[in-house]
mmCIF file of C-alpha atoms and ligand atoms in Angstrom:
data_model
loop_
_atom_site.group_PDB
_atom_site.id
_atom_site.type_symbol
_atom_site.label_atom_id
_atom_site.label_comp_id
_atom_site.label_asym_id
_atom_site.label_seq_id
_atom_site.Cartn_x
_atom_site.Cartn_y
_atom_site.Cartn_z
ATOM 1 C CA MET A 1 -8.505 -108.689 -71.148
ATOM 2 C CA ASN A 2 -10.470 -106.585 -68.701
ATOM 3 C CA LYS A 3 -12.699 -109.278 -67.216
ATOM 4 C CA ILE A 4 -11.495 -111.813 -64.686
ATOM 5 C CA TRP A 5 -13.490 -115.052 -64.691
ATOM 6 C CA ILE A 6 -13.727 -116.917 -61.411
ATOM 7 C CA GLY A 7 -15.832 -119.995 -60.985
ATOM 8 C CA THR A 8 -16.258 -123.328 -59.345
ATOM 9 C CA ASN A 9 -17.397 -126.755 -60.422
ATOM 10 C CA TRP A 10 -18.946 -128.567 -57.468
ATOM 11 C CA LYS A 11 -18.551 -131.946 -59.186
ATOM 12 C CA MET A 12 -20.703 -134.548 -57.369
ATOM 13 C CA THR A 13 -20.368 -133.042 -53.903
ATOM 14 C CA LYS A 14 -23.422 -131.012 -52.870
ATOM 15 C CA SER A 15 -27.069 -131.762 -52.239
ATOM 16 C CA THR A 16 -29.542 -129.136 -53.380
ATOM 17 C CA GLU A 17 -30.008 -128.022 -49.796
ATOM 18 C CA GLU A 18 -26.255 -127.569 -49.350
ATOM 19 C CA GLY A 19 -26.072 -125.760 -52.673
ATOM 20 C CA LEU A 20 -28.825 -123.358 -51.702
ATOM 21 C CA THR A 21 -27.114 -122.504 -48.421
ATOM 22 C CA TYR A 22 -23.841 -121.924 -50.260
ATOM 23 C CA ILE A 23 -25.563 -119.622 -52.746
ATOM 24 C CA GLU A 24 -27.350 -117.683 -50.007
ATOM 25 C CA ASN A 25 -23.933 -116.927 -48.523
ATOM 26 C CA LEU A 26 -22.304 -116.180 -51.869
ATOM 27 C CA ILE A 27 -24.876 -113.667 -53.133
ATOM 28 C CA PRO A 28 -24.048 -110.878 -50.615
ATOM 29 C CA ILE A 29 -20.324 -111.428 -51.252
ATOM 30 C CA SER A 30 -20.864 -111.176 -55.014
ATOM 31 C CA GLU A 31 -22.576 -107.825 -54.590
ATOM 32 C CA GLN A 32 -19.379 -106.324 -53.130
ATOM 33 C CA LEU A 33 -17.192 -107.375 -56.039
ATOM 34 C CA SER A 34 -15.773 -105.238 -58.826
ATOM 35 C CA SER A 35 -17.715 -105.411 -62.079
ATOM 36 C CA ARG A 36 -14.530 -106.764 -63.649
ATOM 37 C CA ILE A 37 -15.121 -110.102 -61.913
ATOM 38 C CA GLU A 38 -17.380 -112.553 -63.748
ATOM 39 C CA LEU A 39 -18.489 -115.135 -61.227
ATOM 40 C CA PHE A 40 -19.947 -118.557 -61.979
ATOM 41 C CA VAL A 41 -21.072 -121.683 -60.182
ATOM 42 C CA ILE A 42 -21.516 -125.129 -61.743
ATOM 43 C CA PRO A 43 -23.653 -127.441 -59.570
ATOM 44 C CA SER A 44 -25.108 -130.891 -60.243
ATOM 45 C CA PHE A 45 -28.042 -131.173 -62.649
ATOM 46 C CA THR A 46 -30.492 -131.863 -59.821
ATOM 47 C CA SER A 47 -29.771 -128.472 -58.245
ATOM 48 C CA LEU A 48 -30.007 -126.374 -61.394
ATOM 49 C CA ILE A 49 -33.704 -125.445 -61.186
ATOM 50 C CA PRO A 50 -33.772 -124.290 -57.546
ATOM 51 C CA LEU A 51 -30.431 -122.542 -57.954
ATOM 52 C CA GLN A 52 -31.600 -120.769 -61.082
ATOM 53 C CA ASP A 53 -34.512 -119.378 -59.051
ATOM 54 C CA SER A 54 -32.123 -118.083 -56.385
ATOM 55 C CA LEU A 55 -29.638 -116.648 -58.876
ATOM 56 C CA ALA A 56 -32.114 -115.013 -61.252
ATOM 57 C CA GLN A 57 -31.629 -111.452 -59.970
ATOM 58 C CA THR A 58 -27.911 -111.791 -59.277
ATOM 59 C CA ARG A 59 -24.700 -111.402 -61.255
ATOM 60 C CA ILE A 60 -23.656 -115.018 -60.631
ATOM 61 C CA HIS A 61 -23.712 -117.115 -63.801
ATOM 62 C CA LEU A 62 -25.076 -120.636 -63.589
ATOM 63 C CA GLY A 63 -23.538 -123.548 -65.455
ATOM 64 C CA ALA A 64 -24.146 -127.252 -66.076
ATOM 65 C CA GLN A 65 -21.398 -129.858 -65.777
ATOM 66 C CA ASN A 66 -22.123 -131.629 -69.060
ATOM 67 C CA MET A 67 -24.685 -131.919 -71.832
ATOM 68 C CA HIS A 68 -25.598 -134.203 -74.739
ATOM 69 C CA TRP A 69 -25.347 -132.769 -78.253
ATOM 70 C CA GLU A 70 -28.816 -133.899 -79.399
ATOM 71 C CA ASN A 71 -31.978 -132.114 -78.320
ATOM 72 C CA GLU A 72 -33.837 -135.389 -77.898
ATOM 73 C CA GLY A 73 -33.532 -139.074 -78.589
ATOM 74 C CA ALA A 74 -32.905 -142.492 -77.128
ATOM 75 C CA TYR A 75 -29.976 -141.531 -74.879
ATOM 76 C CA THR A 76 -30.756 -142.937 -71.451
ATOM 77 C CA GLY A 77 -29.337 -140.907 -68.616
ATOM 78 C CA GLU A 78 -28.403 -137.883 -70.718
ATOM 79 C CA ILE A 79 -29.517 -134.240 -70.475
ATOM 80 C CA SER A 80 -30.155 -132.286 -73.665
ATOM 81 C CA PRO A 81 -29.498 -128.663 -74.666
ATOM 82 C CA LYS A 82 -33.262 -128.112 -74.903
ATOM 83 C CA MET A 83 -33.731 -129.282 -71.309
ATOM 84 C CA LEU A 84 -31.030 -126.903 -70.122
ATOM 85 C CA GLN A 85 -32.572 -124.077 -72.128
ATOM 86 C CA GLU A 86 -35.805 -124.606 -70.208
ATOM 87 C CA ILE A 87 -33.892 -123.987 -66.987
ATOM 88 C CA GLY A 88 -32.058 -120.977 -68.351
ATOM 89 C CA ILE A 89 -28.400 -121.707 -67.675
ATOM 90 C CA ASP A 90 -25.567 -119.485 -68.984
ATOM 91 C CA ILE A 91 -22.580 -121.813 -69.232
ATOM 92 C CA VAL A 92 -22.044 -125.474 -69.998
ATOM 93 C CA GLU A 93 -18.806 -127.103 -68.932
ATOM 94 C CA LEU A 94 -17.553 -129.546 -71.561
ATOM 95 C CA GLY A 95 -14.711 -132.039 -71.588
ATOM 96 C CA HIS A 96 -13.631 -131.958 -67.968
ATOM 97 C CA SER A 97 -10.789 -134.450 -67.492
ATOM 98 C CA GLU A 98 -12.973 -136.625 -65.228
ATOM 99 C CA ARG A 99 -15.519 -136.965 -68.065
ATOM 100 C CA ARG A 100 -12.723 -137.846 -70.461
ATOM 101 C CA GLN A 101 -11.122 -140.287 -68.016
ATOM 102 C CA TYR A 102 -14.148 -142.117 -66.580
ATOM 103 C CA TYR A 103 -16.711 -141.779 -69.370
ATOM 104 C CA ASN A 104 -14.447 -141.940 -72.411
ATOM 105 C CA GLU A 105 -15.451 -138.549 -73.752
ATOM 106 C CA ASN A 106 -13.269 -137.590 -76.653
ATOM 107 C CA ASP A 107 -12.540 -134.388 -78.512
ATOM 108 C CA GLN A 108 -14.952 -135.229 -81.347
ATOM 109 C CA ASP A 109 -17.825 -135.669 -78.862
ATOM 110 C CA ILE A 110 -16.865 -132.415 -77.212
ATOM 111 C CA ASN A 111 -16.877 -130.684 -80.590
ATOM 112 C CA LYS A 112 -20.492 -131.786 -81.164
ATOM 113 C CA LYS A 113 -21.386 -130.519 -77.707
ATOM 114 C CA VAL A 114 -19.657 -127.172 -78.323
ATOM 115 C CA HIS A 115 -21.752 -126.663 -81.467
ATOM 116 C CA ALA A 116 -24.935 -127.665 -79.633
ATOM 117 C CA ALA A 117 -24.110 -125.302 -76.759
ATOM 118 C CA LEU A 118 -23.518 -122.351 -79.079
ATOM 119 C CA ASN A 119 -26.671 -123.077 -81.073
ATOM 120 C CA SER A 120 -28.608 -123.154 -77.788
ATOM 121 C CA GLY A 121 -27.266 -119.826 -76.557
ATOM 122 C CA PHE A 122 -24.890 -121.158 -73.883
ATOM 123 C CA SER A 123 -21.245 -120.299 -73.402
ATOM 124 C CA PRO A 124 -19.277 -123.534 -73.653
ATOM 125 C CA LEU A 125 -16.516 -123.760 -71.049
ATOM 126 C CA VAL A 126 -14.161 -126.117 -72.831
ATOM 127 C CA CYS A 127 -11.672 -127.932 -70.603
ATOM 128 C CA ILE A 128 -8.365 -129.058 -72.042
ATOM 129 C CA GLY A 129 -5.201 -130.389 -70.458
ATOM 130 C CA GLU A 130 -2.397 -132.865 -70.943
ATOM 131 C CA ASN A 131 -1.892 -135.889 -68.684
ATOM 132 C CA ILE A 132 1.361 -136.684 -66.929
ATOM 133 C CA GLU A 133 2.586 -139.104 -69.613
ATOM 134 C CA GLN A 134 2.087 -136.493 -72.309
ATOM 135 C CA LYS A 135 3.901 -133.924 -70.184
ATOM 136 C CA ASN A 136 6.790 -136.306 -69.550
ATOM 137 C CA PHE A 137 7.073 -137.097 -73.261
ATOM 138 C CA ALA A 138 7.226 -133.324 -73.894
ATOM 139 C CA ILE A 139 4.097 -133.367 -76.061
ATOM 140 C CA SER A 140 1.958 -131.047 -73.929
ATOM 141 C CA ARG A 141 1.767 -128.416 -76.650
ATOM 142 C CA GLU A 142 0.919 -130.926 -79.368
ATOM 143 C CA THR A 143 -1.771 -132.470 -77.138
ATOM 144 C CA LEU A 144 -3.325 -129.119 -76.332
ATOM 145 C CA ALA A 145 -3.253 -127.956 -79.952
ATOM 146 C CA MET A 146 -5.002 -131.155 -80.992
ATOM 147 C CA GLN A 147 -7.631 -130.771 -78.269
ATOM 148 C CA LEU A 148 -8.305 -127.147 -79.198
ATOM 149 C CA LYS A 149 -8.418 -127.751 -82.930
ATOM 150 C CA THR A 150 -10.763 -130.720 -82.567
ATOM 151 C CA CYS A 151 -13.043 -129.385 -79.814
ATOM 152 C CA LEU A 152 -13.450 -126.011 -81.516
ATOM 153 C CA LYS A 153 -13.530 -127.186 -85.128
ATOM 154 C CA GLY A 154 -16.095 -125.502 -87.362
ATOM 155 C CA ILE A 155 -17.128 -122.693 -85.074
ATOM 156 C CA SER A 156 -17.250 -119.217 -86.548
ATOM 157 C CA LYS A 157 -15.249 -116.243 -85.329
ATOM 158 C CA ASP A 158 -18.440 -114.692 -83.947
ATOM 159 C CA GLN A 159 -19.265 -117.873 -82.075
ATOM 160 C CA ALA A 160 -15.706 -118.075 -80.746
ATOM 161 C CA GLU A 161 -16.337 -114.900 -78.765
ATOM 162 C CA LYS A 162 -18.842 -116.830 -76.608
ATOM 163 C CA VAL A 163 -16.388 -119.603 -75.781
ATOM 164 C CA LEU A 164 -14.422 -119.925 -72.544
ATOM 165 C CA VAL A 165 -11.375 -122.180 -72.362
ATOM 166 C CA ALA A 166 -10.040 -123.725 -69.161
ATOM 167 C CA TYR A 167 -6.528 -125.129 -69.152
ATOM 168 C CA GLU A 168 -6.487 -127.837 -66.511
ATOM 169 C CA PRO A 169 -3.439 -130.100 -66.580
ATOM 170 C CA VAL A 170 -4.753 -133.536 -65.575
ATOM 171 C CA TRP A 171 -1.803 -134.100 -63.228
ATOM 172 C CA ALA A 172 -2.708 -130.967 -61.253
ATOM 173 C CA ILE A 173 -6.380 -131.791 -60.623
ATOM 174 C CA GLY A 174 -7.875 -133.180 -57.421
ATOM 175 C CA GLU A 175 -6.612 -134.695 -54.152
ATOM 176 C CA LYS A 176 -3.615 -136.355 -55.800
ATOM 177 C CA GLY A 177 -2.886 -133.398 -58.043
ATOM 178 C CA VAL A 178 0.447 -131.616 -57.970
ATOM 179 C CA PRO A 179 0.049 -127.823 -58.261
ATOM 180 C CA ALA A 180 1.562 -126.501 -61.479
ATOM 181 C CA ASP A 181 4.427 -124.037 -61.535
ATOM 182 C CA PRO A 182 2.958 -120.604 -62.411
ATOM 183 C CA ALA A 183 5.754 -120.068 -64.960
ATOM 184 C CA TYR A 184 4.710 -123.285 -66.720
ATOM 185 C CA VAL A 185 1.070 -122.176 -66.646
ATOM 186 C CA SER A 186 1.981 -118.864 -68.210
ATOM 187 C CA TYR A 187 4.095 -120.553 -70.901
ATOM 188 C CA ILE A 188 1.240 -122.936 -71.772
ATOM 189 C CA HIS A 189 -1.399 -120.187 -71.716
ATOM 190 C CA HIS A 190 0.733 -118.187 -74.104
ATOM 191 C CA PHE A 191 0.869 -121.192 -76.423
ATOM 192 C CA ILE A 192 -2.926 -121.711 -76.175
ATOM 193 C CA ARG A 193 -3.414 -118.054 -77.056
ATOM 194 C CA GLU A 194 -1.299 -118.532 -80.174
ATOM 195 C CA VAL A 195 -3.352 -121.535 -81.284
ATOM 196 C CA LEU A 196 -6.604 -119.644 -80.673
ATOM 197 C CA GLU A 197 -5.300 -116.676 -82.635
ATOM 198 C CA GLU A 198 -4.350 -118.925 -85.512
ATOM 199 C CA MET A 199 -7.903 -120.316 -85.472
ATOM 200 C CA PHE A 200 -10.018 -117.230 -84.822
ATOM 201 C CA GLU A 201 -7.741 -114.256 -85.507
ATOM 202 C CA GLU A 202 -8.792 -111.112 -83.627
ATOM 203 C CA SER A 203 -11.917 -112.817 -82.209
ATOM 204 C CA SER A 204 -9.578 -115.002 -80.157
ATOM 205 C CA PHE A 205 -8.699 -111.980 -78.015
ATOM 206 C CA ASN A 206 -12.204 -112.200 -76.521
ATOM 207 C CA ILE A 207 -11.861 -115.820 -75.401
ATOM 208 C CA PRO A 208 -11.136 -115.910 -71.666
ATOM 209 C CA LEU A 209 -8.455 -118.423 -70.756
ATOM 210 C CA LEU A 210 -8.918 -119.809 -67.250
ATOM 211 C CA PHE A 211 -6.508 -121.906 -65.248
ATOM 212 C CA GLY A 212 -7.621 -124.788 -63.036
ATOM 213 C CA GLY A 213 -6.135 -127.663 -61.042
ATOM 214 C CA SER A 214 -5.356 -127.461 -57.314
ATOM 215 C CA VAL A 215 -5.883 -123.712 -57.237
ATOM 216 C CA ASN A 216 -6.082 -122.824 -53.556
ATOM 217 C CA GLN A 217 -5.855 -119.969 -51.087
ATOM 218 C CA SER A 218 -2.068 -119.999 -51.042
ATOM 219 C CA ASN A 219 -1.373 -120.163 -54.790
ATOM 220 C CA PHE A 220 -4.271 -118.390 -56.539
ATOM 221 C CA LEU A 221 -2.503 -115.020 -56.592
ATOM 222 C CA ASP A 222 0.529 -116.496 -58.354
ATOM 223 C CA TYR A 223 -1.723 -117.910 -61.061
ATOM 224 C CA ILE A 224 -3.918 -114.885 -61.559
ATOM 225 C CA HIS A 225 -0.845 -112.675 -61.844
ATOM 226 C CA SER A 226 0.702 -114.965 -64.456
ATOM 227 C CA PRO A 227 0.717 -113.460 -67.935
ATOM 228 C CA HIS A 228 -2.035 -114.791 -70.232
ATOM 229 C CA VAL A 229 -4.237 -116.061 -67.367
ATOM 230 C CA ASN A 230 -7.716 -114.455 -67.475
ATOM 231 C CA GLY A 231 -9.408 -116.354 -64.716
ATOM 232 C CA LEU A 232 -9.472 -119.307 -62.343
ATOM 233 C CA PHE A 233 -11.553 -122.457 -62.354
ATOM 234 C CA ILE A 234 -11.539 -123.786 -58.827
ATOM 235 C CA GLY A 235 -12.659 -127.109 -57.359
ATOM 236 C CA ARG A 236 -11.990 -127.999 -53.731
ATOM 237 C CA ALA A 237 -10.808 -124.571 -52.608
ATOM 238 C CA ALA A 238 -14.167 -123.039 -53.522
ATOM 239 C CA TRP A 239 -16.439 -125.709 -52.101
ATOM 240 C CA THR A 240 -17.044 -123.767 -48.889
ATOM 241 C CA THR A 241 -18.246 -120.209 -49.185
ATOM 242 C CA GLN A 242 -15.678 -119.242 -46.549
ATOM 243 C CA SER A 243 -12.670 -120.304 -48.597
ATOM 244 C CA PHE A 244 -14.211 -118.987 -51.831
ATOM 245 C CA GLU A 245 -14.939 -115.695 -50.069
ATOM 246 C CA ASN A 246 -11.310 -115.433 -48.933
ATOM 247 C CA ILE A 247 -10.128 -115.802 -52.527
ATOM 248 C CA LEU A 248 -12.738 -113.405 -53.926
ATOM 249 C CA THR A 249 -12.043 -110.767 -51.282
ATOM 250 C CA VAL A 250 -8.318 -110.736 -51.981
ATOM 251 C CA LEU A 251 -8.913 -110.629 -55.742
ATOM 252 C CA ASN A 252 -11.262 -107.745 -55.291
ATOM 253 C CA GLU A 253 -8.696 -105.851 -53.202
ATOM 254 C CA GLN A 254 -6.096 -106.455 -55.890
ATOM 255 C CA ILE A 255 -8.433 -104.957 -58.475
ATOM 256 C CA THR A 256 -9.283 -102.001 -56.241
ATOM 257 C CA HIS A 257 -5.568 -101.249 -55.818
ATOM 258 C CA ASN A 258 -4.907 -101.675 -59.536
ATOM 259 C CA TYR A 259 -2.638 -104.678 -58.996
ATOM 260 C CA LEU A 260 -4.730 -106.626 -61.463
HETATM 261 P P1 LIG B 1 -9.388 -128.944 -57.925
HETATM 262 O O1 LIG B 1 -10.340 -129.259 -59.147
HETATM 263 O O2 LIG B 1 -9.298 -127.453 -57.795
HETATM 264 O O3 LIG B 1 -10.063 -129.581 -56.737
HETATM 265 O O4 LIG B 1 -8.060 -129.569 -58.229
HETATM 266 C C1 LIG B 1 -10.190 -128.516 -60.324
HETATM 267 C C2 LIG B 1 -11.074 -129.038 -61.400
HETATM 268 O O5 LIG B 1 -11.283 -130.269 -61.496
HETATM 269 O O6 LIG B 1 -11.569 -128.248 -62.197
#
């Protein structure tokens, strides 16, 4: 795959003012990057409108961290596809492990959201990953196959080409996360590719497969060079523009020198 997808989910960490400052710094950096890099930022809902204004003329894609599957209804506290369409986002992140863990989101819910996202013109960024118990019981592959087959059930091959998948092992995410071995990541990505191919045949080749979970300045090169990894989904290590810039600059150099 020619494109390399690099993005960050800010989770619940930045005010709109902080987000705007971050974006002001990121825009000039983004302009120096190879066209092979697809860059995205996923802020909190409250920052989407002002950030969309700032990002309108740039190459940085904007995403939302979640979305309901219905366009309207009695769902207190939820944000609908129609509301996000009004803002004009590009990507909607679905099924992050924190949503699954703290808000009981399951694969069937995520499947409804994936359909709603595609019908609304967004690229769903579907997060999958096994937890430590599943890994220890040696059922990582079974878990991931089940997540993929449920979350992506019923979507057409054409629609599949708009989907992004992020493999984020739950045990690797966040402060307490243990960084995954790049060889393991490559092995799992290869397996995910096989499942996607079984589901969507040649259309699956256009689904970018990102890796996330404790990606940082010292390990990102190992991951991006791992076979079957098409991008990185970064949390903490991209929450300051300085550290994100360091990663982006090195990636860009790698592309310029044909190492990637
Ligand atoms: P992290 O977060 O990079 O801070 O581990 C990754 C994620 O939750 O997507």
